[in-house]
CSV table of N, CA and C in Angstrom, one decimal:
chain,number,residue,atom,x,y,z
A,5,MET,N,10.9,154.7,109.1
A,5,MET,CA,12.1,154.7,108.2
A,5,MET,C,12.5,154.1,107.9
A,6,LYS,N,12.7,153.2,106.9
A,6,LYS,CA,14.6,152.8,106.3
A,6,LYS,C,15.5,152.4,107.2
A,7,LYS,N,15.7,151.5,107.6
A,7,LYS,CA,17.2,152.2,107.8
A,7,LYS,C,18.2,152.0,106.9
A,8,HIS,N,18.9,152.4,106.3
A,8,HIS,CA,19.8,151.5,106.1
A,8,HIS,C,21.6,150.6,105.9
A,9,LYS,N,21.5,150.2,104.9
A,9,LYS,CA,22.7,149.6,105.8
A,9,LYS,C,24.7,150.4,105.5
A,10,THR,N,25.2,150.4,106.8
A,10,THR,CA,25.9,150.9,106.5
A,10,THR,C,27.4,149.9,105.5
A,11,ILE,N,28.0,150.2,104.5
A,11,ILE,CA,29.0,150.5,103.9
A,11,ILE,C,29.5,150.5,103.9
A,12,PHE,N,31.3,150.0,105.2
A,12,PHE,CA,33.0,150.8,105.5
A,12,PHE,C,33.7,150.5,104.1
A,13,PHE,N,34.6,151.1,104.1
A,13,PHE,CA,35.1,151.3,102.6
A,13,PHE,C,36.7,152.0,103.7
A,14,HIS,N,38.0,151.8,102.6
A,14,HIS,CA,38.6,152.4,102.5
A,14,HIS,C,39.6,152.1,101.5
A,15,HIS,N,40.7,152.7,100.8
A,15,HIS,CA,40.6,153.5,100.1
A,15,HIS,C,42.7,152.8,100.0
A,16,TYR,N,43.0,152.4,99.2
A,16,TYR,CA,44.4,151.4,98.6
A,16,TYR,C,44.9,152.0,97.3
A,17,LEU,N,46.8,152.1,97.5
A,17,LEU,CA,47.4,152.6,96.5
A,17,LEU,C,48.1,151.4,95.2
A,18,SER,N,47.5,150.9,94.8
A,18,SER,CA,48.6,149.4,94.6
A,18,SER,C,49.2,150.1,93.8
A,19,PRO,N,50.4,149.4,92.9
A,19,PRO,CA,51.5,149.5,91.9
A,19,PRO,C,50.5,149.8,90.7
A,20,LEU,N,49.3,148.7,90.5
A,20,LEU,CA,49.0,148.9,89.2
A,20,LEU,C,47.1,150.0,89.4
A,21,GLY,N,47.4,151.0,90.5
A,21,GLY,CA,46.2,151.8,90.6
A,21,GLY,C,45.5,152.0,92.2
A,22,ALA,N,45.2,153.5,91.9
A,22,ALA,CA,43.9,152.9,93.2
A,22,ALA,C,43.2,152.6,93.7
A,23,MET,N,42.5,151.4,94.9
A,23,MET,CA,41.7,150.8,95.0
A,23,MET,C,40.5,151.2,95.9
A,24,THR,N,39.3,150.2,96.1
A,24,THR,CA,38.4,150.7,96.8
A,24,THR,C,37.9,149.6,97.2
A,25,MET,N,38.3,148.9,99.1
A,25,MET,CA,38.2,148.1,99.8
A,25,MET,C,36.3,148.7,100.5
A,26,THR,N,35.6,147.1,100.8
A,26,THR,CA,34.5,147.5,101.8
A,26,THR,C,34.5,146.0,102.5
A,27,SER,N,33.4,147.0,103.1
A,27,SER,CA,33.5,145.2,105.0
A,27,SER,C,31.8,145.9,105.3
A,28,ASP,N,31.3,145.2,106.3
A,28,ASP,CA,30.5,145.4,106.8
A,28,ASP,C,30.6,145.4,107.9
A,29,GLY,N,31.7,145.6,108.7
A,29,GLY,CA,32.9,145.3,109.7
A,29,GLY,C,32.7,144.8,110.4
A,30,GLU,N,32.6,143.8,109.8
A,30,GLU,CA,33.3,142.2,110.1
A,30,GLU,C,33.8,141.7,109.5
A,31,SER,N,33.6,141.9,108.1
A,31,SER,CA,34.1,140.9,107.0
A,31,SER,C,34.6,142.1,105.7
A,32,LEU,N,35.7,141.4,104.7
A,32,LEU,CA,35.8,142.3,103.6
A,32,LEU,C,34.6,141.2,102.7
A,33,THR,N,33.4,142.8,102.1
A,33,THR,CA,32.5,142.4,102.0
A,33,THR,C,32.9,142.7,100.1
A,34,GLY,N,34.2,143.6,99.8
A,34,GLY,CA,34.6,144.1,98.4
A,34,GLY,C,35.4,144.1,97.9
A,35,LEU,N,36.3,144.3,96.7
A,35,LEU,CA,38.3,145.2,96.3
A,35,LEU,C,37.9,145.0,94.9
A,36,TRP,N,38.6,145.9,94.6
A,36,TRP,CA,38.2,146.6,93.3
A,36,TRP,C,39.1,147.7,93.2
A,37,PHE,N,39.9,148.0,91.9
A,37,PHE,CA,40.3,148.8,90.6
A,37,PHE,C,39.3,150.3,90.4
A,38,ASP,N,39.8,151.2,90.6
A,38,ASP,CA,38.8,152.5,91.3
A,38,ASP,C,38.2,153.2,89.5
A,39,ASP,N,39.3,152.9,89.5
A,39,ASP,CA,38.6,153.7,87.8
A,39,ASP,C,37.7,152.3,86.7
A,40,CYS,N,37.0,151.4,87.7
A,40,CYS,CA,35.9,150.5,86.6
A,40,CYS,C,35.0,149.3,87.8
A,41,HIS,N,34.3,150.2,88.5
A,41,HIS,CA,33.6,149.5,89.7
A,41,HIS,C,33.0,151.0,89.8
A,42,PRO,N,31.2,150.2,89.5
A,42,PRO,CA,30.3,151.0,90.1
A,42,PRO,C,29.7,151.5,90.6
A,43,PRO,N,29.1,152.5,91.5
A,43,PRO,CA,29.1,153.6,92.4
A,43,PRO,C,28.8,152.7,93.9
A,44,PHE,N,28.8,153.1,95.0
A,44,PHE,CA,27.4,152.1,96.0
A,44,PHE,C,26.8,152.1,95.8
A,45,PRO,N,26.2,150.9,96.3
A,45,PRO,CA,24.4,151.3,96.3
A,45,PRO,C,24.1,152.4,96.5
A,46,LYS,N,22.5,153.0,95.9
A,46,LYS,CA,22.0,153.3,96.5
A,46,LYS,C,21.4,153.7,97.9
A,47,ASP,N,20.8,152.8,98.1
A,47,ASP,CA,20.4,152.3,99.5
A,47,ASP,C,21.3,152.5,101.6
A,48,ALA,N,22.2,152.5,100.5
A,48,ALA,CA,23.8,152.5,101.6
A,48,ALA,C,24.4,153.4,102.2
A,49,GLY,N,24.0,153.3,103.6
A,49,GLY,CA,25.0,154.6,104.0
A,49,GLY,C,26.8,154.1,103.6
A,50,VAL,N,27.8,155.5,103.5
A,50,VAL,CA,29.0,154.4,103.0
A,50,VAL,C,29.6,155.7,104.4
A,51,LYS,N,29.9,155.4,104.9
A,51,LYS,CA,31.8,155.4,106.0
A,51,LYS,C,32.6,155.1,105.4
A,52,GLU,N,34.4,156.2,105.6
A,52,GLU,CA,34.9,155.7,105.5
A,52,GLU,C,35.7,155.5,106.8
A,53,LYS,N,36.3,154.4,106.8
A,53,LYS,CA,37.0,153.4,108.1
A,53,LYS,C,38.0,153.0,108.1
A,54,ALA,N,39.3,153.2,108.4
A,54,ALA,CA,40.4,152.9,107.8
A,54,ALA,C,41.3,151.8,108.7
A,55,ASP,N,40.5,152.3,110.3
A,55,ASP,CA,41.2,150.6,111.3
A,55,ASP,C,40.3,149.2,111.5
A,56,LEU,N,39.9,149.1,110.7
A,56,LEU,CA,38.7,147.8,110.7
A,56,LEU,C,40.2,146.9,110.3
A,57,PRO,N,39.4,146.0,111.3
A,57,PRO,CA,41.4,144.7,111.1
A,57,PRO,C,41.0,143.7,109.6
A,58,ALA,N,39.7,143.5,108.7
A,58,ALA,CA,39.2,143.4,107.8
A,58,ALA,C,40.2,144.2,107.2
A,59,PHE,N,40.1,145.8,106.9
A,59,PHE,CA,41.2,146.1,106.7
A,59,PHE,C,42.5,146.1,106.4
A,60,ARG,N,42.7,146.4,107.8
A,60,ARG,CA,44.3,146.3,108.0
A,60,ARG,C,44.8,144.6,107.4
A,61,ILE,N,43.6,143.8,107.4
A,61,ILE,CA,44.1,142.1,107.0
A,61,ILE,C,44.4,142.3,105.6
A,62,THR,N,43.7,143.4,104.8
A,62,THR,CA,43.5,143.2,103.9
A,62,THR,C,45.5,144.2,103.0
A,63,SER,N,44.5,145.2,103.5
A,63,SER,CA,46.0,146.4,103.2
A,63,SER,C,47.8,145.4,103.3
A,64,TYR,N,47.7,144.5,104.7
A,64,TYR,CA,49.0,144.2,104.6
A,64,TYR,C,48.7,142.7,103.1
A,65,TRP,N,48.2,142.1,103.3
A,65,TRP,CA,48.1,140.5,102.2
A,65,TRP,C,47.8,141.7,100.4
A,66,LEU,N,46.9,142.5,100.2
A,66,LEU,CA,48.0,143.0,99.4
A,66,LEU,C,49.1,143.6,99.3
A,67,ASP,N,49.6,144.1,100.3
A,67,ASP,CA,51.4,144.4,100.2
A,67,ASP,C,52.2,143.2,100.4
A,68,SER,N,51.6,142.2,100.4
A,68,SER,CA,52.7,141.3,100.3
A,68,SER,C,52.3,140.4,98.5
A,69,TYR,N,51.3,140.8,98.5
A,69,TYR,CA,51.4,140.3,97.6
A,69,TYR,C,51.8,141.5,96.1
A,70,PHE,N,52.0,142.4,96.1
A,70,PHE,CA,51.9,143.3,95.4
A,70,PHE,C,53.5,143.0,95.1
A,71,ALA,N,54.9,142.5,97.0
A,71,ALA,CA,55.6,143.3,96.8
A,71,ALA,C,56.7,141.1,96.5
A,72,GLY,N,55.1,140.2,95.2
A,72,GLY,CA,55.5,139.5,94.8
A,72,GLY,C,55.6,138.1,96.0
A,73,ARG,N,55.0,138.5,96.5
A,73,ARG,CA,54.7,137.1,97.7
A,73,ARG,C,53.4,136.3,98.0
A,74,ILE,N,53.1,135.1,98.5
A,74,ILE,CA,52.1,135.1,98.4
A,74,ILE,C,50.9,134.5,99.8
A,75,PRO,N,50.4,135.7,100.5
A,75,PRO,CA,49.9,136.6,101.9
A,75,PRO,C,50.2,135.7,102.6
A,76,ALA,N,49.7,135.7,103.7
A,76,ALA,CA,49.9,134.5,104.9
A,76,ALA,C,48.7,134.0,105.2
A,77,LEU,N,48.4,135.5,105.7
A,77,LEU,CA,46.5,135.7,105.4
A,77,LEU,C,45.8,136.2,104.8
A,78,ASN,N,44.9,135.3,104.8
A,78,ASN,CA,43.7,136.2,104.0
A,78,ASN,C,42.6,137.0,105.0
A,79,PRO,N,41.9,137.6,104.3
A,79,PRO,CA,41.5,138.9,105.1
A,79,PRO,C,40.0,137.8,105.8
A,80,PRO,N,39.4,138.0,106.5
A,80,PRO,CA,38.1,137.4,106.6
A,80,PRO,C,37.0,137.7,105.4
A,81,LEU,N,36.2,136.9,104.4
A,81,LEU,CA,35.3,137.7,103.2
A,81,LEU,C,33.8,137.0,103.7
A,82,THR,N,33.4,137.6,103.3
A,82,THR,CA,31.4,138.2,102.9
A,82,THR,C,31.1,137.8,102.1
A,83,ILE,N,30.4,137.5,101.2
A,83,ILE,CA,30.6,137.3,99.6
A,83,ILE,C,29.1,136.9,99.8
A,84,CYS,N,28.0,137.6,99.9
A,84,CYS,CA,26.6,138.0,99.3
A,84,CYS,C,26.0,137.5,97.8
A,85,ASP,N,25.9,135.7,97.4
A,85,ASP,CA,25.3,136.2,96.2
A,85,ASP,C,24.7,134.2,96.0
A,86,SER,N,24.6,134.4,94.4
A,86,SER,CA,23.8,133.4,94.2
A,86,SER,C,24.8,132.1,94.6
A,87,GLU,N,23.9,130.6,94.6
A,87,GLU,CA,24.8,129.0,95.5
A,87,GLU,C,26.2,129.1,94.1
A,88,PHE,N,25.8,128.9,92.9
A,88,PHE,CA,26.2,128.9,91.4
A,88,PHE,C,27.7,129.7,91.2
A,89,ARG,N,27.6,131.2,91.9
A,89,ARG,CA,28.6,132.5,91.8
A,89,ARG,C,29.6,131.8,92.5
A,90,LYS,N,28.8,131.3,93.8
A,90,LYS,CA,30.2,131.5,95.5
A,90,LYS,C,30.9,129.3,94.4
A,91,MET,N,29.9,129.2,93.7
A,91,MET,CA,30.9,128.1,93.4
A,91,MET,C,31.9,127.8,92.7
A,92,VAL,N,31.6,129.4,92.2
A,92,VAL,CA,32.8,129.4,91.2
A,92,VAL,C,34.0,129.9,91.8
A,93,TRP,N,33.3,131.1,93.1
A,93,TRP,CA,34.4,131.7,93.5
A,93,TRP,C,35.7,130.5,94.0
A,94,GLU,N,34.3,130.1,94.1
A,94,GLU,CA,35.2,129.0,95.8
A,94,GLU,C,36.2,128.0,94.4
A,95,GLN,N,36.0,127.9,93.6
A,95,GLN,CA,37.2,127.0,92.1
A,95,GLN,C,37.9,128.5,92.0
A,96,LEU,N,37.4,129.7,92.2
A,96,LEU,CA,38.7,130.5,92.3
A,96,LEU,C,39.9,130.4,92.9
A,97,LEU,N,39.3,130.5,94.1
A,97,LEU,CA,40.2,130.0,95.2
A,97,LEU,C,41.7,129.4,95.1
A,98,ALA,N,40.9,128.4,94.3
A,98,ALA,CA,41.6,127.1,94.5
A,98,ALA,C,42.5,127.5,93.7
A,99,ILE,N,43.1,128.3,92.8
A,99,ILE,CA,43.4,128.2,91.5
A,99,ILE,C,45.0,128.7,92.1
A,100,PRO,N,46.5,128.1,92.3
A,100,PRO,CA,47.3,128.6,92.8
A,100,PRO,C,47.9,129.4,92.1
A,101,TYR,N,49.0,130.1,92.8
A,101,TYR,CA,49.3,132.0,92.5
A,101,TYR,C,50.0,131.4,91.4
A,102,GLY,N,50.6,131.5,91.2
A,102,GLY,CA,51.4,131.8,89.0
A,102,GLY,C,51.1,131.4,88.0
A,103,HIS,N,49.6,130.2,88.5
A,103,HIS,CA,49.4,129.5,87.4
A,103,HIS,C,47.5,130.2,87.3
A,104,THR,N,47.1,129.4,86.4
A,104,THR,CA,45.8,129.7,85.0
A,104,THR,C,44.7,128.8,84.8
A,105,THR,N,43.6,128.8,84.8
A,105,THR,CA,43.0,127.4,84.5
A,105,THR,C,41.8,128.6,83.5
A,106,THR,N,40.8,127.5,83.4
A,106,THR,CA,40.2,128.3,81.3
A,106,THR,C,38.9,128.0,82.3
A,107,TYR,N,38.0,128.2,81.7
A,107,TYR,CA,36.3,128.4,82.5
A,107,TYR,C,36.0,127.2,81.6
A,108,SER,N,35.7,126.3,80.7
A,108,SER,CA,35.8,125.0,81.0
A,108,SER,C,35.9,124.1,81.4
A,109,ASP,N,37.4,124.5,82.3
A,109,ASP,CA,37.8,123.8,82.9
A,109,ASP,C,37.5,123.7,84.5
A,110,ILE,N,37.1,125.5,84.5
A,110,ILE,CA,36.2,126.0,86.0
A,110,ILE,C,34.4,124.5,86.0
A,111,ALA,N,34.2,124.8,84.7
A,111,ALA,CA,32.9,124.0,84.1
A,111,ALA,C,32.3,122.9,84.9
A,112,ARG,N,33.6,122.3,84.0
A,112,ARG,CA,32.9,120.5,84.4
A,112,ARG,C,34.1,120.2,85.5
A,113,ARG,N,34.4,121.2,86.6
A,113,ARG,CA,35.1,120.5,88.4
A,113,ARG,C,33.1,120.6,88.4
A,114,ILE,N,33.0,121.9,88.4
A,114,ILE,CA,31.5,122.6,89.0
A,114,ILE,C,30.8,121.5,88.3
A,115,ALA,N,30.2,120.4,87.4
A,115,ALA,CA,29.3,119.5,86.9
A,115,ALA,C,30.0,118.9,87.8
A,116,ARG,N,31.5,118.0,87.8
A,116,ARG,CA,31.5,116.5,88.4
A,116,ARG,C,30.5,116.7,90.0
A,117,ARG,N,30.6,118.3,90.4
A,117,ARG,CA,31.0,118.7,91.9
A,117,ARG,C,28.6,118.3,92.4
A,118,LYS,N,28.3,119.1,91.1
A,118,LYS,CA,26.9,118.6,91.4
A,118,LYS,C,26.0,117.8,90.4
A,119,GLY,N,27.0,116.5,89.9
A,119,GLY,CA,26.8,115.5,89.6
A,119,GLY,C,25.5,115.1,88.4
A,120,VAL,N,26.3,116.7,87.9
A,120,VAL,CA,25.6,116.8,86.1
A,120,VAL,C,26.1,116.9,84.8
A,121,GLU,N,25.9,116.2,84.2
A,121,GLU,CA,26.4,116.3,82.0
A,121,GLU,C,27.2,117.4,81.8
A,122,ARG,N,26.7,118.1,82.1
A,122,ARG,CA,27.5,119.5,81.8
A,122,ARG,C,26.8,121.2,82.7
A,123,VAL,N,28.0,121.6,82.8
A,123,VAL,CA,27.8,123.1,83.2
A,123,VAL,C,27.8,124.0,82.1
A,124,SER,N,27.7,125.4,81.7
A,124,SER,CA,27.8,126.4,80.7
A,124,SER,C,29.2,126.7,80.7
A,125,ALA,N,30.6,126.7,79.9
A,125,ALA,CA,31.8,128.0,80.6
A,125,ALA,C,31.7,128.7,79.5
A,126,GLN,N,30.1,130.1,79.9
A,126,GLN,CA,29.6,131.0,79.6
A,126,GLN,C,29.3,131.0,81.0
A,127,ALA,N,27.9,130.7,81.5
A,127,ALA,CA,27.7,130.9,83.4
A,127,ALA,C,28.7,131.4,84.2
A,128,VAL,N,29.9,130.4,84.1
A,128,VAL,CA,31.2,130.7,84.9
A,128,VAL,C,31.4,132.3,84.7
A,129,GLY,N,31.8,131.7,82.9
A,129,GLY,CA,32.1,133.5,82.9
A,129,GLY,C,31.5,134.2,82.6
A,130,ALA,N,30.3,133.9,83.4
A,130,ALA,CA,29.2,135.5,83.5
A,130,ALA,C,29.9,135.3,85.2
A,131,ALA,N,30.1,134.7,85.8
A,131,ALA,CA,30.0,134.4,87.2
A,131,ALA,C,31.5,135.0,87.8
A,132,VAL,N,32.2,134.7,87.0
A,132,VAL,CA,33.6,134.8,87.6
A,132,VAL,C,33.7,136.7,87.3
A,133,GLY,N,33.1,137.1,86.4
A,133,GLY,CA,32.8,138.5,85.7
A,133,GLY,C,32.2,139.2,87.1
A,134,HIS,N,31.3,138.5,87.9
A,134,HIS,CA,30.5,139.5,89.4
A,134,HIS,C,31.7,139.4,89.9
A,135,ASN,N,32.9,139.0,90.1
A,135,ASN,CA,34.0,138.3,91.4
A,135,ASN,C,33.5,139.7,92.6
A,136,PRO,N,33.3,139.4,93.2
A,136,PRO,CA,33.4,141.4,94.0
A,136,PRO,C,34.9,141.7,95.2
A,137,VAL,N,35.4,140.0,94.9
A,137,VAL,CA,36.4,140.8,95.8
A,137,VAL,C,37.8,140.2,94.9
A,138,LEU,N,38.9,141.2,94.0
A,138,LEU,CA,39.2,141.0,92.2
A,138,LEU,C,40.8,140.8,93.9
A,139,LEU,N,41.8,140.2,93.0
A,139,LEU,CA,43.1,139.9,93.4
A,139,LEU,C,42.6,138.6,94.6
A,140,ILE,N,42.4,138.8,95.3
A,140,ILE,CA,42.6,137.8,96.7
A,140,ILE,C,41.3,136.2,96.6
A,141,VAL,N,40.3,136.5,95.6
A,141,VAL,CA,39.6,135.8,94.6
A,141,VAL,C,40.1,135.3,93.7
A,142,PRO,N,41.1,135.1,93.0
A,142,PRO,CA,42.0,135.9,91.8
A,142,PRO,C,41.4,135.4,91.2
A,143,CYS,N,39.9,135.9,89.9
A,143,CYS,CA,39.2,135.9,88.8
A,143,CYS,C,40.6,136.3,87.6
A,144,HIS,N,41.1,136.5,87.8
A,144,HIS,CA,42.5,137.3,87.0
A,144,HIS,C,43.8,135.9,86.3
A,145,ARG,N,43.3,134.9,87.1
A,145,ARG,CA,43.7,133.5,87.0
A,145,ARG,C,43.4,132.9,85.5
A,146,VAL,N,41.9,133.6,85.5
A,146,VAL,CA,40.8,132.3,84.6
A,146,VAL,C,41.2,133.0,82.7
A,147,ILE,N,41.7,131.9,81.9
A,147,ILE,CA,42.0,132.4,80.5
A,147,ILE,C,40.6,131.2,79.9
A,148,GLY,N,41.2,132.4,78.9
A,148,GLY,CA,40.4,131.2,77.5
A,148,GLY,C,40.7,129.7,76.8
A,149,ALA,N,40.0,129.5,76.5
A,149,ALA,CA,40.6,127.6,76.4
A,149,ALA,C,41.8,127.8,75.2
A,150,ASP,N,41.4,128.8,74.4
A,150,ASP,CA,42.9,128.9,73.1
A,150,ASP,C,44.0,129.2,73.9
A,151,GLY,N,44.0,129.9,75.4
A,151,GLY,CA,45.3,130.6,76.1
A,151,GLY,C,44.9,132.4,75.7
A,152,SER,N,44.2,132.0,75.9
A,152,SER,CA,43.7,133.8,75.4
A,152,SER,C,43.4,134.6,76.1
A,153,MET,N,43.7,136.3,76.5
A,153,MET,CA,43.5,136.9,77.6
A,153,MET,C,42.1,137.5,77.3
A,154,THR,N,41.0,137.0,78.0
A,154,THR,CA,39.4,137.0,78.2
A,154,THR,C,39.4,137.9,79.2
A,155,GLY,N,38.1,138.2,78.9
A,155,GLY,CA,36.9,138.7,79.7
A,155,GLY,C,38.4,139.7,81.1
A,156,TYR,N,38.6,140.7,81.8
A,156,TYR,CA,38.7,140.9,82.7
A,156,TYR,C,38.0,142.9,83.8
A,157,SER,N,37.1,142.0,84.7
A,157,SER,CA,37.3,144.0,85.2
A,157,SER,C,38.1,145.0,84.6
A,158,ALA,N,39.3,144.8,85.1
A,158,ALA,CA,39.9,145.6,86.4
A,158,ALA,C,40.6,146.1,84.4
A,159,GLY,N,40.5,145.6,83.3
A,159,GLY,CA,40.9,145.8,82.5
A,159,GLY,C,41.8,145.0,81.5
A,160,ILE,N,42.5,144.7,81.0
A,160,ILE,CA,43.6,143.2,80.3
A,160,ILE,C,44.2,143.3,80.4
A,161,ASP,N,45.0,144.6,79.9
A,161,ASP,CA,46.2,145.0,80.8
A,161,ASP,C,46.6,144.7,81.6
A,162,ARG,N,45.4,144.7,82.6
A,162,ARG,CA,46.1,145.2,84.4
A,162,ARG,C,46.2,143.2,84.4
A,163,LYS,N,44.9,142.8,83.9
A,163,LYS,CA,45.5,140.4,84.2
A,163,LYS,C,47.0,140.6,83.4
A,164,ARG,N,46.7,140.9,82.7
A,164,ARG,CA,48.5,140.8,81.7
A,164,ARG,C,49.6,141.0,82.9
A,165,ARG,N,49.6,142.2,83.5
A,165,ARG,CA,50.7,142.6,84.4
A,165,ARG,C,50.1,141.6,85.7
A,166,LEU,N,49.3,141.4,86.1
A,166,LEU,CA,49.2,140.3,87.1
A,166,LEU,C,50.3,139.4,87.1
A,167,LEU,N,49.6,138.5,85.9
A,167,LEU,CA,49.9,137.1,85.6
A,167,LEU,C,51.6,137.0,85.6
A,168,LYS,N,51.7,138.9,84.7
A,168,LYS,CA,53.6,138.1,84.4
A,168,LYS,C,53.7,138.4,85.7
A,169,MET,N,53.3,139.3,87.1
A,169,MET,CA,54.2,139.4,88.3
A,169,MET,C,53.9,138.1,88.7
A,170,GLU,N,53.4,137.4,89.1
A,170,GLU,CA,53.3,136.6,89.1
A,170,GLU,C,53.8,135.1,88.9
A,171,LYS,N,54.4,134.4,87.7
A,171,LYS,CA,55.2,134.5,87.0
A,171,LYS,C,56.5,134.9,87.9
A,172,GLU,N,56.3,136.1,87.2
A,172,GLU,CA,58.2,136.1,87.8
A,172,GLU,C,58.5,136.6,89.1
A,173,THR,N,57.3,136.2,89.7
A,173,THR,CA,57.5,136.8,91.5
A,173,THR,C,57.8,135.2,91.6
A,174,ASN,N,57.5,134.2,91.0
A,174,ASN,CA,57.4,133.2,91.9
A,174,ASN,C,56.4,132.3,92.8
A,175,GLY,N,55.6,133.7,94.0
A,175,GLY,CA,55.4,133.5,94.6
A,175,GLY,C,56.1,133.0,96.3
A,176,LYS,N,56.5,133.6,97.1
A,176,LYS,CA,57.6,133.5,98.3
A,176,LYS,C,56.4,134.3,99.5
A,177,LYS,N,56.4,131.7,99.5
A,177,LYS,CA,56.2,132.3,101.2
A,177,LYS,C,55.8,133.4,101.7
A,178,LYS,N,55.1,134.4,102.7
A,178,LYS,CA,55.9,135.0,103.8
A,178,LYS,C,55.5,134.2,105.3
């Protein structure tokens, strides 16, 4: 009989809606708004557990973030996906609080890093759209080349509100 991988989860109530975080027991593996994420994988054992260190750190991070402060401590992350997506997400982690960048800017940086002439901004957009750890890996800070609010898995309205909050609070370090 095949043993199912256990996914631990915990709920968080944010000012922008209910959220769920997941962990492998050691690190944060997912964070999303409840109204816009698919259910847990069918082959997973799912167990609610609030007292994991990764969940305590993530809750502290979210409390700080929604209070308008740059969180002092990031939770440990384990994100299993393709090397390209991981490369894109590393670029997202480098976007400072209260700032934005474009899909094409990220594509140019990755092309330079890989030593290739060009990387598709659409491929970057697809990777951004598959970010499993919203807010902490700040995909909401990526906008269209023309400054437009393009795709966000949690909705364009939330994206606008997050960017407005970051701009207004200016991210005081805690």
